[in-house]
Coordinates of C-alpha atoms in Angstrom, one line a residue:
X7 CA 3.0 3.3 21.5
X8 CA 4.8 2.4 24.8
X9 CA 1.5 0.1 25.5
X10 CA 2.0 -1.7 22.1
X11 CA 5.8 -2.1 22.7
X12 CA 4.6 -3.7 25.9
X13 CA 2.3 -6.3 24.3
X14 CA 5.4 -7.0 22.0
X15 CA 7.6 -7.8 24.8
X16 CA 5.1 -9.7 26.6
X17 CA 4.6 -11.9 23.6
X18 CA 8.1 -12.5 23.2
X19 CA 8.3 -13.9 26.4
X20 CA 5.4 -16.5 26.1
X21 CA 6.5 -20.0 26.4
X22 CA 5.8 -22.4 23.8
X23 CA 4.5 -25.2 26.3
X24 CA 2.3 -26.8 23.8
X25 CA 2.6 -28.0 20.4
X26 CA 1.8 -25.4 17.7
X27 CA -1.1 -25.9 15.9
X28 CA -1.4 -25.5 12.0
X29 CA -2.3 -21.8 11.4
X30 CA -0.7 -21.5 8.2
X31 CA -3.1 -20.6 5.1
X32 CA -5.8 -18.2 4.2
X33 CA -8.7 -17.0 6.7
X34 CA -11.1 -15.0 6.2
X35 CA -14.5 -13.5 7.9
X36 CA -16.6 -10.5 8.5
X37 CA -17.0 -7.7 10.8
X38 CA -19.7 -6.6 12.8
X39 CA -20.4 -4.1 9.9
X40 CA -20.2 -6.9 7.2
X41 CA -16.6 -5.8 6.1
X42 CA -14.9 -8.8 4.6
X43 CA -11.6 -9.7 6.1
X44 CA -8.7 -12.1 4.7
X45 CA -6.0 -12.9 6.9
X46 CA -2.8 -14.7 5.7
X47 CA -0.6 -16.7 8.0
X48 CA 2.6 -18.1 7.4
X49 CA 5.4 -20.0 9.6
X50 CA 8.7 -17.9 9.7
X51 CA 10.2 -19.5 12.2
X52 CA 10.0 -22.3 15.1
X53 CA 7.7 -20.1 16.8
X54 CA 7.1 -17.2 14.7
X55 CA 4.8 -16.3 11.9
X56 CA 3.7 -13.7 9.7
X57 CA 0.4 -12.2 9.0
X58 CA -0.8 -9.8 6.4
X59 CA -4.7 -8.5 6.9
X60 CA -6.7 -7.5 4.1
X61 CA -10.1 -5.3 4.6
X62 CA -10.9 -5.9 1.0
X63 CA -14.1 -3.8 1.3
X64 CA -12.4 -0.6 2.7
X65 CA -8.6 -1.1 2.2
X66 CA -7.2 -3.2 -0.7
X67 CA -3.7 -2.9 0.3
X68 CA -3.0 -5.5 3.0
X69 CA -1.4 -4.8 6.4
X70 CA 1.2 -6.7 7.7
X71 CA 2.0 -8.1 11.1
X72 CA 4.1 -10.6 12.8
X73 CA 2.6 -13.3 15.2
X74 CA 3.2 -15.9 18.1
X75 CA 1.7 -19.3 18.2
X76 CA 1.2 -20.9 21.6
X77 CA -0.7 -24.2 21.3
X78 CA -4.0 -23.4 19.9
X79 CA -3.9 -20.0 20.3
X80 CA -2.3 -17.4 18.0
X81 CA -1.7 -13.5 19.0
X82 CA -1.3 -11.4 15.9
X83 CA 0.6 -7.6 16.7
X84 CA -0.1 -5.2 14.0
X85 CA 0.9 -1.5 14.2
X86 CA -2.6 -0.6 15.5
X87 CA -3.8 -3.3 17.3
X88 CA -3.5 -6.9 18.5
X89 CA -5.6 -10.0 17.6
X90 CA -5.8 -13.1 19.8
X91 CA -7.7 -16.1 18.3
X92 CA -8.3 -19.7 19.1
X93 CA -8.0 -22.5 16.8
X94 CA -11.2 -25.0 16.8
X95 CA -10.4 -28.7 17.2
X96 CA -10.9 -29.5 13.7
X97 CA -8.6 -26.4 12.4
X98 CA -11.4 -25.1 10.6
X99 CA -12.0 -21.9 12.5
X100 CA -10.3 -19.3 14.4
X101 CA -12.5 -17.3 17.1
X102 CA -11.0 -14.6 18.6
X103 CA -11.0 -10.5 19.5
X104 CA -9.1 -7.7 19.2
X105 CA -7.5 -5.6 21.3
X106 CA -6.8 -1.7 20.5
X107 CA -3.5 0.0 20.4
X108 CA -4.1 1.3 24.1
X109 CA -4.8 -2.1 25.3
X110 CA -8.4 -1.7 25.3
X111 CA -10.8 -4.5 24.0
X112 CA -11.6 -3.5 20.4
X113 CA -15.1 -2.7 19.4
X114 CA -15.2 -5.5 16.6
X115 CA -14.7 -9.2 17.9
X116 CA -14.4 -11.3 14.6
X117 CA -14.1 -15.2 13.6
X118 CA -12.3 -16.5 10.7
X119 CA -12.9 -19.4 8.4
X120 CA -10.4 -21.4 6.9
X121 CA -10.6 -20.8 3.0
X122 CA -10.3 -23.4 0.2
X123 CA -9.7 -22.8 -3.5
X124 CA -13.4 -22.9 -4.0
X125 CA -14.4 -20.8 -0.8
X126 CA -11.7 -18.0 -1.0
X127 CA -12.7 -14.4 -1.6
X128 CA -10.8 -12.7 -4.5
X129 CA -8.6 -9.6 -3.1
X130 CA -8.7 -7.7 -6.2
X131 CA -12.0 -7.2 -8.0
X132 CA -11.5 -3.5 -9.3
X133 CA -12.1 -3.1 -12.8
X134 CA -8.6 -2.6 -14.5
X135 CA -6.0 -4.5 -16.3
X136 CA -2.8 -5.3 -14.8
X137 CA 0.8 -5.5 -16.8
X138 CA 4.3 -5.1 -15.8
X139 CA 7.1 -2.8 -17.1
X140 CA 10.6 -3.6 -16.7
X141 CA 12.6 -0.2 -15.2
X142 CA 15.7 -1.3 -14.4
X143 CA 17.8 -4.2 -14.5
X144 CA 15.6 -7.1 -12.5
X145 CA 13.0 -4.8 -11.9
X146 CA 9.4 -4.6 -12.9
X147 CA 6.8 -2.2 -11.4
X148 CA 3.1 -3.1 -11.5
X149 CA 1.3 -0.7 -13.5
X150 CA -2.8 -0.8 -13.7
X151 CA -4.9 0.5 -16.2
X152 CA -8.7 1.5 -15.2
X153 CA -9.3 2.6 -18.8
X154 CA -11.1 5.8 -19.8
X155 CA -10.7 8.1 -22.7
X156 CA -8.5 11.7 -22.9
X157 CA -5.6 12.8 -21.7
X158 CA -3.6 10.0 -19.7
X159 CA -3.5 10.4 -16.0
X160 CA -0.7 8.7 -13.7
X161 CA -1.7 8.0 -10.3
X162 CA 1.0 7.5 -7.7
X163 CA 0.3 6.2 -4.2
X164 CA 1.7 7.0 -0.9
X165 CA 4.2 5.5 1.3
X166 CA 3.4 1.7 2.1
X167 CA 0.7 1.7 -0.6
X168 CA 0.1 -0.1 -3.8
X169 CA -1.4 1.6 -6.9
X170 CA -4.4 -0.5 -5.9
X171 CA -4.8 2.1 -3.3
X172 CA -6.6 3.8 -6.0
X173 CA -9.3 1.2 -7.2
X174 CA -12.2 2.8 -5.8
X175 CA -11.2 6.6 -6.8
X176 CA -9.7 5.9 -10.2
X177 CA -12.7 5.2 -11.8
X178 CA -14.5 8.5 -10.9
X179 CA -11.9 10.1 -13.2
X180 CA -12.1 7.5 -16.5
X181 CA -14.9 9.9 -18.5
X182 CA -12.3 12.6 -18.6
X183 CA -9.2 10.7 -18.6
X184 CA -7.4 7.7 -19.4
X185 CA -6.2 6.5 -15.8
X186 CA -3.0 4.4 -15.0
X187 CA -1.4 3.6 -11.4
X188 CA 2.2 2.6 -10.8
X189 CA 3.5 0.6 -7.8
X190 CA 6.6 1.9 -7.0
X191 CA 9.6 -1.1 -6.4
X192 CA 9.7 -2.6 -3.5
X193 CA 5.6 -2.5 -3.0
X194 CA 3.1 -5.0 -3.7
X195 CA 3.6 -7.1 -6.6
X196 CA 6.4 -5.0 -8.1
X197 CA 10.2 -6.0 -7.7
X198 CA 11.9 -5.6 -4.6
X199 CA 15.4 -4.8 -5.1
X200 CA 18.0 -4.7 -2.3
X201 CA 17.2 -1.6 0.1
X202 CA 20.2 0.4 -0.7
X203 CA 19.9 4.3 -1.0
X204 CA 20.6 3.8 -5.0
X205 CA 17.9 1.6 -5.6
X206 CA 15.2 4.1 -3.6
X207 CA 16.2 7.8 -3.8
X208 CA 14.3 10.0 -5.4
X209 CA 15.7 10.5 -8.5
X210 CA 15.5 6.8 -9.2
X211 CA 12.0 6.7 -8.1
X212 CA 11.4 9.4 -10.6
X213 CA 13.1 7.3 -13.5
X214 CA 11.0 4.4 -13.1
X215 CA 7.9 7.0 -13.4
X216 CA 9.4 8.0 -16.7
X217 CA 10.2 4.4 -18.0
X218 CA 6.6 3.6 -17.3
X219 CA 5.8 6.6 -19.4
X220 CA 7.9 5.4 -22.1
X221 CA 6.9 2.2 -22.3
X222 CA 3.1 2.8 -22.4
X223 CA 4.1 5.5 -25.0
X224 CA 2.0 8.1 -23.1
X225 CA 2.0 11.6 -24.4
X226 CA 2.5 14.4 -21.8
X227 CA 0.6 12.5 -19.1
X228 CA -0.6 14.1 -16.0
X229 CA 0.9 12.7 -13.1
X230 CA -0.8 12.6 -9.5
X231 CA 0.7 11.6 -6.5
X232 CA -0.6 11.5 -2.8
X233 CA 1.9 11.9 0.2
X234 CA 5.5 10.3 -0.4
X235 CA 5.0 10.5 -4.2
X236 CA 5.5 14.0 -4.3
X237 CA 9.3 13.0 -4.4
X238 CA 8.6 11.2 -7.4
X239 CA 6.3 13.8 -9.2
X240 CA 9.2 16.4 -8.7
X241 CA 11.8 14.1 -9.8
X242 CA 10.2 12.9 -12.6
X243 CA 9.3 16.3 -14.2
X244 CA 12.9 17.7 -13.1
X245 CA 14.7 15.0 -15.2
X246 CA 12.2 15.4 -18.0
X247 CA 10.2 18.2 -18.2
X248 CA 9.2 17.8 -21.7
X249 CA 7.5 14.5 -21.5
X250 CA 5.3 15.5 -18.3
X251 CA 2.0 17.4 -19.1
X252 CA 1.3 18.6 -15.3
X253 CA 1.7 17.2 -11.8
X254 CA -1.0 17.3 -9.1
X255 CA 0.2 17.0 -5.5
X256 CA -2.5 15.4 -2.9
X257 CA -0.9 16.0 0.3
X258 CA 2.3 15.4 -1.1
X259 CA 3.8 19.0 -1.4
X260 CA 5.8 18.6 1.4
X261 CA 9.8 19.0 2.2
X262 CA 10.8 15.7 0.4
X263 CA 8.9 16.9 -2.9
X264 CA 11.0 20.0 -3.0
X265 CA 12.2 20.4 -6.9
X266 CA 15.0 22.8 -5.7
X267 CA 14.9 24.0 -2.3
X268 CA 16.7 27.3 -3.4
X269 CA 13.4 28.6 -5.3
X270 CA 11.4 28.7 -2.1
X271 CA 8.9 26.0 -0.2
X272 CA 6.2 24.9 -2.4
X273 CA 3.7 24.6 0.4
X274 CA 3.3 28.5 0.1
X275 CA 3.3 29.1 -3.4
X276 CA 0.3 27.9 -5.3
X277 CA 0.3 27.1 -8.1
X278 CA 4.2 27.4 -8.5
X279 CA 6.0 27.5 -11.8
X280 CA 9.6 26.9 -12.1
X281 CA 9.6 27.9 -15.9
X282 CA 9.4 24.2 -16.8
X283 CA 6.8 22.6 -14.5
X284 CA 3.3 23.7 -13.5
X285 CA 2.8 22.1 -9.9
X286 CA -1.1 22.1 -8.7
X287 CA -0.9 21.5 -4.7
X288 CA -4.1 20.0 -3.2
X289 CA -4.4 19.9 0.4
X290 CA -7.0 17.2 0.8
X291 CA -6.1 13.5 -0.3
X292 CA -8.2 11.5 -2.5

């Protein structure tokens, strides 16, 4: 982390001694292993840029970063790595390489080509439908429907991820369940209300889940959540246990998921039954 901070400080001190080139747009390339990567770049200030990287064959969600442009060179800092690339004279390609979080050269140099409307790769190719459900005043959340038959199953993702995190896992469940996913407020294509505690506390997020259940007219769905979604699972069930058929915690039964701390630590009681909600804790993530 110290080396990453040092890189950030160094980038901030770089002189803008050459006219910034036009890096704005969508770029795409393949790693040496063949994975497709899409890079979206946009100017956010005089010499500041935003970047979002999508490794679309591995991770459906994008990774956000920031960048500095100095002439024909762009340096993009993500949380785990830094990319340094050089724009070609015709502005059609970027040639560069990665530096890992420890300041060492990455094992997978990557070149990007500027995408056009005709050549751009679709970011979302999963077999699902997308709808939006209003859960609060001026707040809509994205709901994915992977189809299937049987009892409704609602997937909730971990912190920082949208429901598309389950694009590869959800179809494995459709033979037994009708599978849905919710992108919580503040992420992905869902609305981003002001970041106040009232807009994002657990009971508010749990109420959003219940609003989706009502809108879709789901009968006693099983809610499945990974990591941070444990808070939504516990809250939704505690608010309205009669509308929830069951809860499955995927690495999600941590402190923030306690329904009531006076009843003990969920991590040491499997399954835990409070008389209203049956909680199944899975130690492994999907």
